[in-house]
XYZ file of C-alpha atoms in Angstrom:
702
model
C -26.207 169.186 147.265
C -29.379 169.959 149.452
C -32.765 169.137 147.591
C -33.870 172.769 147.630
C -30.696 173.902 145.595
C -31.955 171.691 142.663
C -35.153 173.501 142.328
C -35.671 176.749 140.291
C -34.854 180.066 142.184
C -37.556 181.026 144.514
C -38.812 177.417 145.099
C -38.381 175.288 148.219
C -39.487 171.746 149.277
C -42.086 171.122 151.938
C -44.635 168.554 153.117
C -48.372 168.804 153.283
C -49.630 168.582 156.757
C -53.147 167.814 156.312
C -55.182 164.731 157.443
C -54.696 162.577 154.340
C -52.759 159.257 154.117
C -50.624 160.812 151.309
C -48.762 163.374 153.354
C -47.544 164.787 149.947
C -44.120 165.979 149.287
C -44.416 169.609 147.968
C -42.590 172.238 145.989
C -43.602 175.759 147.045
C -42.887 179.028 145.305
C -41.722 181.650 147.708
C -42.337 185.181 146.649
C -40.936 187.090 149.546
C -40.308 186.742 153.281
C -43.968 186.351 154.017
C -45.781 185.483 150.738
C -46.086 182.206 148.749
C -47.162 181.606 145.145
C -47.770 178.265 143.415
C -47.786 174.979 145.244
C -47.104 171.672 143.440
C -46.441 168.061 144.044
C -42.821 167.210 144.851
C -41.303 165.303 141.863
C -38.356 164.014 144.138
C -40.805 161.756 145.910
C -41.829 158.649 144.033
C -45.219 158.206 145.829
C -46.247 161.963 145.467
C -44.763 161.820 141.987
C -45.607 165.407 141.305
C -49.328 165.192 142.002
C -51.249 166.927 144.589
C -54.950 167.714 145.217
C -56.503 170.868 143.997
C -57.346 172.192 147.327
C -53.606 172.224 148.467
C -52.447 173.502 145.102
C -54.619 176.559 145.932
C -52.947 176.973 149.243
C -52.066 180.673 148.724
C -55.710 181.255 149.118
C -55.562 179.865 152.536
C -52.315 181.132 153.976
C -52.967 184.720 152.715
C -56.681 184.723 153.491
C -57.865 188.126 154.778
C -59.821 186.577 157.590
C -56.850 184.775 159.256
C -56.487 185.363 162.944
C -53.511 187.439 163.694
C -54.178 188.792 167.278
C -54.876 187.116 170.548
C -58.469 187.695 171.445
C -60.470 187.794 174.740
C -64.337 187.277 174.578
C -66.271 190.103 175.842
C -69.702 189.223 174.418
C -71.901 186.122 173.940
C -70.610 182.785 173.076
C -71.005 181.808 169.324
C -71.312 185.343 168.051
C -67.858 185.337 166.347
C -65.211 188.065 165.945
C -67.510 190.884 167.120
C -67.721 189.395 170.611
C -63.968 189.529 171.131
C -61.384 192.162 171.868
C -57.748 192.083 170.958
C -55.178 191.649 173.746
C -51.302 191.046 174.032
C -49.814 187.736 173.794
C -48.717 187.897 177.510
C -52.137 188.797 178.547
C -53.690 186.019 176.651
C -51.328 183.383 177.862
C -51.807 184.598 181.459
C -55.498 184.238 180.981
C -55.266 180.693 179.670
C -52.893 179.604 182.481
C -55.089 181.098 185.057
C -58.294 179.323 183.465
C -56.447 175.969 183.601
C -55.113 176.473 187.082
C -58.551 177.481 188.548
C -60.100 174.316 187.225
C -57.241 172.344 188.699
C -57.566 174.065 191.988
C -61.294 173.310 192.215
C -61.531 169.780 190.942
C -58.015 168.379 190.495
C -55.914 168.150 187.255
C -58.249 165.725 185.689
C -60.774 168.616 185.383
C -58.515 169.976 182.618
C -58.810 168.348 179.223
C -56.326 169.324 176.570
C -58.082 168.404 173.262
C -56.510 168.002 169.860
C -56.186 166.179 166.629
C -55.078 166.217 163.135
C -55.390 169.822 161.828
C -51.632 169.238 161.293
C -50.094 165.802 160.943
C -46.785 167.217 161.938
C -45.605 165.267 164.958
C -44.024 168.317 166.918
C -46.896 170.729 166.363
C -49.688 168.199 166.649
C -48.446 166.027 169.476
C -46.659 168.385 171.729
C -49.879 169.077 173.620
C -49.472 165.469 175.003
C -46.208 166.671 176.691
C -48.211 169.421 178.635
C -51.001 166.878 179.484
C -48.545 164.346 180.914
C -46.438 166.654 182.886
C -49.391 168.163 184.551
C -51.569 165.036 184.955
C -54.408 166.384 182.981
C -57.142 164.103 181.661
C -55.859 162.065 178.781
C -57.491 161.570 175.404
C -58.309 158.351 173.684
C -58.058 159.368 169.970
C -60.861 157.567 168.215
C -62.390 159.934 165.755
C -60.488 158.828 162.738
C -59.033 155.284 162.414
C -59.573 153.256 165.535
C -62.223 150.930 164.098
C -60.432 150.148 160.864
C -57.030 149.738 162.781
C -58.752 147.172 165.039
C -60.037 145.277 161.946
C -56.615 145.326 160.251
C -54.791 144.169 163.379
C -57.288 141.297 164.027
C -56.139 139.516 160.847
C -52.725 140.943 159.846
C -51.307 141.741 163.212
C -49.451 144.954 162.525
C -50.116 148.392 160.951
C -48.270 147.933 157.852
C -48.680 146.221 154.307
C -47.567 146.324 150.739
C -45.980 149.502 149.532
C -48.489 151.525 147.621
C -45.995 152.012 144.747
C -46.392 148.334 143.960
C -49.795 149.134 142.609
C -48.017 149.909 139.319
C -47.218 146.242 139.150
C -50.723 145.011 139.735
C -53.219 143.544 137.355
C -56.188 144.213 139.525
C -56.743 147.057 142.130
C -59.729 146.863 144.527
C -60.344 150.131 146.392
C -62.672 149.054 149.209
C -64.027 151.684 151.741
C -62.178 154.676 150.201
C -62.467 157.449 147.598
C -58.981 158.414 146.733
C -59.967 160.778 143.949
C -61.204 163.038 146.894
C -59.095 161.938 149.793
C -55.777 160.401 148.505
C -55.264 161.442 144.926
C -51.828 159.921 144.667
C -53.390 156.346 144.602
C -54.990 157.183 141.480
C -51.611 157.959 139.875
C -50.326 154.520 140.638
C -53.621 152.952 139.474
C -53.266 154.819 136.146
C -49.718 153.358 135.829
C -51.078 149.874 136.486
C -53.728 150.389 133.775
C -51.307 151.633 131.228
C -48.599 149.026 131.892
C -50.634 145.897 132.640
C -54.140 146.635 131.581
C -55.148 146.492 135.226
C -58.831 146.519 136.222
C -60.159 148.761 138.938
C -62.880 147.645 141.274
C -64.354 150.083 143.768
C -66.602 149.004 146.667
C -68.455 151.886 148.102
C -72.083 152.699 149.022
C -72.272 155.321 146.361
C -70.761 156.295 143.024
C -67.903 158.505 144.023
C -65.323 160.265 141.808
C -63.160 156.994 142.209
C -66.121 154.692 141.372
C -66.771 156.668 138.169
C -63.339 155.527 136.863
C -63.876 151.888 137.935
C -64.424 148.790 135.673
C -66.704 147.685 138.361
C -68.448 149.485 141.052
C -70.297 147.402 143.814
C -72.695 149.897 145.533
C -73.518 147.866 148.527
C -75.649 149.009 151.504
C -73.620 150.763 154.268
C -72.309 148.352 156.898
C -72.685 145.139 154.972
C -69.020 144.725 153.800
C -68.514 141.622 155.675
C -71.312 139.901 153.983
C -69.827 140.562 150.579
C -66.420 139.487 151.650
C -67.765 136.101 153.099
C -69.651 135.428 149.786
C -66.571 136.151 147.665
C -64.608 133.681 149.759
C -67.426 131.073 149.316
C -67.150 131.499 145.610
C -63.241 131.320 145.637
C -63.603 128.014 147.618
C -66.399 126.654 145.573
C -64.627 127.434 142.162
C -61.170 126.251 143.013
C -59.768 129.666 143.127
C -58.376 129.580 146.624
C -54.681 128.882 147.194
C -54.875 125.914 149.538
C -51.129 125.682 150.040
C -50.879 129.291 151.064
C -53.826 129.025 153.534
C -52.221 125.880 155.123
C -48.696 127.613 155.420
C -49.676 131.185 156.429
C -53.118 131.155 158.109
C -55.124 129.533 160.908
C -57.464 127.950 158.309
C -59.311 124.712 159.519
C -62.429 122.652 158.957
C -64.532 124.965 161.024
C -63.430 128.134 158.944
C -64.097 126.029 155.771
C -67.644 125.130 156.882
C -68.361 128.674 157.901
C -67.681 130.122 154.494
C -69.513 127.172 152.981
C -72.703 128.481 154.418
C -72.135 132.146 153.169
C -73.132 131.956 149.509
C -73.935 134.841 147.179
C -77.678 134.629 147.660
C -77.195 135.105 151.302
C -74.996 138.140 150.730
C -77.181 139.619 148.135
C -80.052 139.753 150.473
C -77.936 141.734 153.060
C -75.946 143.974 150.634
C -78.572 144.858 148.093
C -76.144 143.598 145.334
C -77.185 141.095 142.827
C -75.900 137.581 142.848
C -74.256 138.268 139.407
C -72.376 141.210 140.692
C -71.017 139.213 143.701
C -70.036 136.115 141.496
C -68.345 138.319 138.819
C -66.284 140.113 141.402
C -65.255 136.928 143.137
C -64.218 135.207 139.914
C -62.292 138.407 138.782
C -60.381 138.622 142.082
C -59.781 134.801 142.229
C -58.431 134.564 138.673
C -55.980 137.534 139.160
C -53.124 136.711 141.408
C -51.651 140.142 141.265
C -54.555 141.775 143.000
C -53.858 144.744 145.322
C -56.481 145.440 147.960
C -56.394 149.023 149.023
C -58.690 149.179 152.015
C -59.668 152.690 153.245
C -61.054 154.743 156.185
C -64.709 154.149 155.288
C -64.504 151.097 157.472
C -63.778 153.233 160.490
C -67.181 154.779 160.243
C -69.533 152.046 161.300
C -70.348 150.288 164.469
C -69.347 146.980 162.869
C -66.443 148.533 160.969
C -63.747 146.437 162.561
C -65.410 143.245 161.681
C -66.088 144.377 158.245
C -62.465 145.365 157.530
C -61.116 142.082 158.998
C -63.439 140.192 156.717
C -62.331 142.215 153.691
C -58.528 141.736 154.712
C -59.131 137.918 154.418
C -59.331 138.004 150.616
C -55.568 138.062 149.745
C -54.978 135.436 152.351
C -57.453 133.088 150.574
C -55.965 133.707 147.092
C -52.373 133.940 148.231
C -52.032 137.289 146.500
C -49.654 138.333 149.510
C -46.994 136.217 148.023
C -46.601 138.081 144.649
C -45.266 141.469 143.542
C -48.200 143.703 142.940
C -50.450 141.617 145.139
C -51.447 141.810 148.821
C -52.998 144.581 150.741
C -52.567 147.857 152.573
C -54.537 149.635 155.152
C -51.748 151.845 156.715
C -47.994 151.975 157.293
C -47.838 153.614 160.711
C -45.706 150.696 162.220
C -42.787 151.066 159.912
C -41.179 154.284 161.187
C -40.035 153.076 164.739
C -40.094 156.529 166.252
C -39.255 157.209 169.892
C -41.552 160.125 170.786
C -40.684 160.469 174.501
C -39.397 163.876 174.144
C -42.288 165.279 172.038
C -45.101 163.581 173.913
C -43.408 163.510 177.468
C -44.005 159.819 177.593
C -41.679 159.551 180.713
C -43.889 162.073 182.563
C -47.017 160.012 181.700
C -45.741 157.132 183.795
C -45.355 159.397 186.760
C -48.647 161.231 186.425
C -51.349 158.645 185.609
C -54.796 159.964 184.697
C -58.183 158.931 183.391
C -58.771 158.843 179.649
C -61.753 160.564 177.917
C -62.888 159.491 174.533
C -62.296 162.014 171.912
C -65.378 161.021 169.825
C -67.546 161.629 172.839
C -66.677 165.309 173.173
C -70.431 166.236 173.478
C -71.336 163.626 176.151
C -68.212 164.390 178.100
C -69.011 168.098 178.335
C -72.568 167.446 179.156
C -71.549 165.306 182.060
C -72.506 161.725 180.959
C -71.518 159.593 183.847
C -70.435 156.758 181.419
C -67.565 158.917 180.365
C -66.671 160.774 183.540
C -66.995 157.756 185.784
C -65.991 158.787 189.447
C -63.845 161.603 188.039
C -64.555 165.297 188.131
C -66.512 167.189 185.291
C -64.308 168.850 182.642
C -64.029 172.522 183.645
C -61.310 173.666 181.340
C -60.451 172.895 177.742
C -57.378 173.752 175.727
C -57.940 172.981 172.035
C -55.482 172.826 169.190
C -55.921 171.472 165.583
C -59.518 170.628 165.621
C -62.953 172.040 165.501
C -65.105 169.708 167.533
C -68.344 171.600 167.568
C -68.619 170.810 163.836
C -66.508 167.565 163.411
C -67.576 165.492 166.420
C -70.779 163.316 166.666
C -73.863 164.544 168.479
C -73.003 168.152 167.515
C -76.089 169.366 169.481
C -74.488 168.107 172.616
C -71.107 169.682 171.646
C -72.867 172.979 171.319
C -74.576 172.501 174.588
C -71.398 171.550 176.439
C -69.329 174.457 175.005
C -72.138 176.855 176.114
C -71.660 176.011 179.707
C -71.084 179.045 181.821
C -68.729 177.177 184.186
C -66.525 175.803 181.380
C -63.226 177.734 180.562
C -62.275 177.269 176.883
C -59.044 178.330 175.126
C -58.693 177.753 171.430
C -55.472 178.033 169.329
C -56.687 178.515 165.798
C -56.038 179.884 162.277
C -59.466 181.117 161.740
C -62.560 182.028 163.892
C -64.041 178.610 163.634
C -67.376 177.892 165.276
C -65.443 176.197 168.201
C -63.237 179.313 168.515
C -66.374 181.477 168.582
C -67.362 179.566 171.837
C -64.072 180.246 173.488
C -63.007 182.517 176.349
C -59.554 183.109 174.740
C -58.487 182.541 171.154
C -54.853 182.447 170.230
C -53.757 182.925 166.522
C -51.745 179.862 164.960
C -49.262 179.556 162.338
C -49.769 177.387 159.229
C -47.404 174.711 158.077
C -45.168 176.738 155.755
C -44.505 178.951 158.877
C -42.923 176.446 161.305
C -40.653 173.479 161.374
C -41.997 169.896 161.493
C -41.580 166.268 160.577
C -44.200 164.020 159.153
C -44.772 160.249 158.831
C -47.466 158.707 156.347
C -50.034 156.067 156.367
C -50.372 155.726 152.631
C -46.688 155.602 151.836
C -43.256 154.912 153.446
C -41.323 158.188 153.649
C -40.356 159.970 156.855
C -40.154 163.736 155.835
C -39.048 166.996 157.245
C -40.113 170.511 156.452
C -38.572 173.858 157.364
C -40.505 177.093 157.696
C -40.643 178.655 154.271
C -41.974 181.976 155.191
C -42.489 184.069 158.219
C -45.939 184.075 159.883
C -48.152 187.120 159.999
C -47.023 189.140 162.904
C -48.950 187.919 166.026
C -49.291 184.226 165.030
C -47.360 181.606 166.958
C -46.759 177.981 166.459
C -48.326 175.174 168.596
C -44.881 174.351 169.956
C -44.281 177.995 171.019
C -47.663 178.234 172.786
C -47.295 174.895 174.610
C -43.728 175.807 175.915
C -45.043 179.359 177.057
C -47.887 177.738 178.955
C -45.732 175.171 180.517
C -43.523 177.954 181.776
C -46.579 179.569 183.301
C -48.098 176.323 184.750
C -44.755 175.229 186.342
C -44.574 172.195 184.073
C -41.102 170.836 183.615
C -39.669 168.693 180.864
C -36.596 168.931 178.657
C -38.858 169.099 175.490
C -40.263 172.571 176.702
C -36.624 173.988 176.489
C -35.928 172.957 173.062
C -36.806 174.407 169.653
C -38.937 172.503 167.227
C -35.974 171.664 165.113
C -33.995 170.304 168.054
C -36.929 168.060 168.971
C -37.006 166.757 165.541
C -33.234 166.026 165.505
C -33.304 164.505 168.929
C -36.250 162.251 168.028
C -34.754 160.976 164.920
C -31.452 160.117 166.594
C -33.134 158.486 169.444
C -34.990 156.358 166.931
C -31.855 155.243 164.987
C -32.483 157.550 162.038
C -30.182 160.023 160.553
C -30.499 163.592 161.980
C -33.004 166.188 160.863
C -30.694 168.148 158.554
C -29.677 164.954 156.693
C -33.338 163.660 156.212
C -34.291 167.164 155.097
C -31.460 167.347 152.531
C -32.413 163.958 151.275
C -35.929 164.977 150.623
C -37.249 162.292 152.988
C -36.053 159.004 154.452
C -37.724 155.851 152.719
C -38.707 153.552 155.729
C -40.098 150.932 153.396
C -39.531 147.348 154.101
C -38.104 144.818 151.707
C -40.313 142.550 149.587
C -40.219 139.589 152.059
C -41.017 141.688 155.104
C -43.745 143.766 153.465
C -45.501 140.783 151.986
C -45.101 138.611 155.209
C -43.145 135.930 153.383
C -41.637 134.839 156.767
C -44.984 134.954 158.411
C -47.548 137.494 159.792
C -46.846 139.435 162.946
C -49.349 137.294 164.878
C -48.874 134.429 167.316
C -47.523 131.541 165.287
C -46.845 133.847 162.225
C -50.289 133.155 160.634
C -53.009 135.446 159.374
C -55.959 135.063 161.655
C -59.390 134.131 160.275
C -60.437 133.789 163.952
C -59.462 136.966 165.545
C -58.794 137.573 169.252
C -60.859 140.654 169.610
C -60.208 140.846 173.351
C -56.567 141.226 172.797
C -57.216 144.339 170.858
C -58.691 146.040 173.770
C -55.449 145.909 175.763
C -54.122 149.401 174.755
C -57.331 150.989 175.979
C -57.392 152.728 179.346
C -59.769 151.368 181.877
C -63.370 152.540 181.253
C -62.680 153.569 177.610
C -64.159 151.572 174.717
C -66.998 148.846 174.683
C -66.451 145.225 175.359
C -66.208 142.607 172.603
C -69.587 141.010 173.402
C -71.283 139.909 170.189
C -68.317 140.380 167.863
C -68.180 137.554 165.302
C -65.829 134.814 166.071
C -65.200 134.385 162.365
C -65.785 136.812 159.543
C -69.353 137.329 159.262
C -72.208 139.988 158.853
C -72.521 141.581 162.325
C -75.852 143.268 162.810
C -74.679 145.835 165.205
C -75.412 148.808 162.949
C -78.170 151.400 163.240
C -80.361 149.386 160.895
C -83.105 150.882 158.870
C -86.538 150.339 160.206
C -90.072 151.577 159.227
C -89.747 154.778 161.336
C -86.284 155.400 159.921
C -86.091 153.680 156.562
C -82.892 155.317 155.281
C -79.312 154.842 155.990
C -77.221 158.079 155.946
C -73.632 158.418 154.947
C -71.753 161.584 155.725
C -68.923 161.108 153.377
C -65.998 163.680 152.738
C -66.568 166.356 150.148
C -63.744 166.503 147.601
C -62.819 170.225 148.146
C -62.930 170.126 151.972
C -60.935 168.201 154.461
C -62.843 167.990 157.631
C -63.481 171.624 158.152
C -60.283 172.709 156.723
C -60.664 174.565 153.314
C -64.224 175.460 154.043
C -62.987 179.129 154.205
C -61.146 179.173 150.927
C -62.910 180.646 147.855
C -61.848 178.023 145.437
C -63.273 175.119 147.626
C -66.514 177.219 148.183
C -67.091 177.756 144.547
C -66.572 174.083 143.722
C -68.810 172.618 146.443
C -71.572 175.519 146.224
C -73.841 174.178 149.129
C -74.646 171.040 151.093
C -77.023 168.640 149.309
C -78.434 165.249 150.002
C -77.837 162.665 147.266
C -81.126 160.724 146.938
C -81.985 158.010 144.390
C -84.526 159.172 141.677
C -86.956 156.463 142.784
C -86.926 157.772 146.302
C -87.261 161.355 145.069
C -90.375 160.401 143.128
C -91.878 158.615 145.973
C -91.397 161.585 148.346
C -92.438 164.058 145.656
C -89.088 165.829 145.538
C -87.254 167.414 142.635
C -83.764 168.880 142.110
C -83.022 171.604 144.742
C -86.262 171.107 146.701
C -85.997 170.969 150.437
C -86.154 167.765 152.607
C -86.048 167.499 156.405
C -83.911 164.477 157.566
C -83.936 163.329 161.071
C -83.789 160.750 163.761
C -83.883 160.733 167.730
C -81.044 163.160 167.911
C -82.679 165.903 165.897
C -83.444 167.091 162.297
C -81.953 169.317 159.671
C -83.114 170.763 156.289
C -81.038 170.227 153.169
C -81.681 170.561 149.367
C -82.115 167.467 147.269
C -79.889 166.268 144.505
C -81.343 163.225 142.614
C -78.459 160.722 142.033
C -78.802 157.140 140.694
C -75.429 156.130 141.997
C -76.637 154.531 145.230
C -79.466 152.112 146.491
C -82.882 153.711 146.961
C -82.697 153.417 150.816
C -79.290 155.084 151.114
C -78.748 158.842 151.490
C -75.370 160.688 151.209
C -74.570 164.204 152.500
C -70.854 165.059 151.535
C -69.362 167.022 154.365
C -67.966 168.561 156.476
C -69.728 171.852 155.979
C -69.723 174.534 158.702
C -72.980 174.343 160.655
C -73.813 177.761 159.479
C -73.935 176.515 155.799
C -77.163 174.644 156.758
C -80.480 176.440 156.808
C -81.094 176.008 160.459
C -77.519 176.564 161.550
C -76.373 173.072 162.382
C -75.040 170.314 160.142
C -75.068 166.596 159.455
C -73.193 165.611 162.641
C -76.327 166.618 164.642
C -77.665 163.219 163.360
C -74.593 160.987 164.013
C -74.496 159.117 167.201
C -71.567 159.328 169.648
C -71.915 155.561 170.235
C -68.587 153.813 170.322
C -67.680 150.998 167.913
C -66.220 147.782 169.215
C -63.789 146.530 170.194
C -62.080 149.768 171.510
C -64.116 152.771 170.423
C -64.415 154.736 167.267
C -66.772 157.359 165.745
C -69.698 155.910 163.636
C -70.212 158.780 161.012
C -71.582 156.454 158.244
C -73.769 154.439 160.520
C -76.949 156.503 160.867
C -80.625 155.581 160.334
C -82.855 158.438 159.400
C -86.377 159.447 158.214
C -86.806 161.972 155.239
C -89.872 164.171 154.645
C -90.675 166.773 152.168
C -90.746 170.281 153.716
C -92.359 173.548 152.635
């Protein structure tokens, strides 16, 4: 019996498409052909377990929002004005204009002058990644996608060797859970379900390591509020204590790692006093955590995406990932670690992404995170290639989400740049476009989904018809391919046909079968997931001494920094934008609970909960600067400055500031938001945005 048939009348299964490791299974109430009602967590999926975040539970607010785009638009006024600067046109006319704009840029400067730009507004593989098929068949500039996970991924691969780890459902068997560099209460709520089970069944303790007291940290038995970018120092000191106090599993280290006398001596010199001076934590806090971790074999380390936000993030995550190797926690059920599970699905995406065409049409790569510098002609990005003269954008809002948003705005304002945006709302990026195309939402098209935080391959069919005038990403890509003369079998297939063909080419059951099953569990057996037969590294050993150079191999020539200066062994690497007398504060731009990047910033429920942007500032700092609740402070650095109200908050160190984001630029007093202050520098070894690695000054303003 199909899974949908087991639900009450009027309910269907679906999958949340938003950029979260959970990729939740959903149950959706369908009121009629075009309207939905309630949305709840899918109870058939043992990871989702019936739980979803509040913002998705309110999805009817978003899909039926009165300001959704439902007509193709051509700009007739000034850039940045919004809807008033556009006129409605037909779909044929709009697609013709887009094709003409892309073709004109190609004719002037060659195909590399066109840059299809996208990311994770949907995590569905057909609707998200089909733009790659157009890119590859046309030979347009490629995109090195660095804005989300590249730094953390590099750090995980450095030690473990593959993007996989212990199934998160094993958290329920744990006796200690360490959430390091993540805030699942806001960004991956299902983790909290499994932690709650571990607490109830095993009396498990929760430790949270984060620069400020998040919603997750508020539920912790121990919160270590370290300075941003100092995680490696903490990890090294913990390992020092484990060795000193006889809490290391020497047999495991000898069998499963590259441990040697040099590594031993290295950690012997990194004691808690050394780490305390770097992290701002007390020696007692470090010692207590080390003893708790070392005395609890069933310790589960859930490392998060916060590591992907600092110049030294790869080195930091690698150091943190060493802990379960030192104690041998990998060897027991409920022990080990997880960063992400992307490597378990074994998908052949040739049809979706046009990978066969990519081999025939090589092109330069441009760094996604350096959107502003690319558009303003930085020679470090363009090299000997042409300037970007045409953009086709899907699934992202770069003028708000990218670093150095001032340069993003300047680049999009160029008169010689053609911009087409396929969107659901008139975002600030769409307001800078020449042509805006109205897009469907996830309940209005077919797609399939993998997860990072769990192990299920899931499929979702369209639940309702879209508003008349909206078209899916796949439909638009295929229509443009036809106008541009791009040929590939994927352009001739429906979304469902692409899903089915991709699954079968990958050795999985067909799309109908996976859908009827409610998802295919691709999780690995205990021995494989816990690396009992060895780690996916040369010699089968976890690496304390990483080969950083090897991790740059997937990067296109000219993309990503080199590995100069990266630590040969886990260590505090002073590559960050450190606080100095002229910029004495470190700023973290962490995710707000009710927003997801810039998605949900338009929904009333999220707006009410978040109210306005604030800077969280320690009360001692507020007193020193003469600031009270709600008073305005100007925060800045060499990239610019912005004004934001103050909220005194004692859950961070006095020299740390936090602005929970991502708010629209227009939510800030001067019309530009926190990413104005964030550098577009690339983190080592192969790029990555550095949103939490920003030194600033702060001054009271009238």
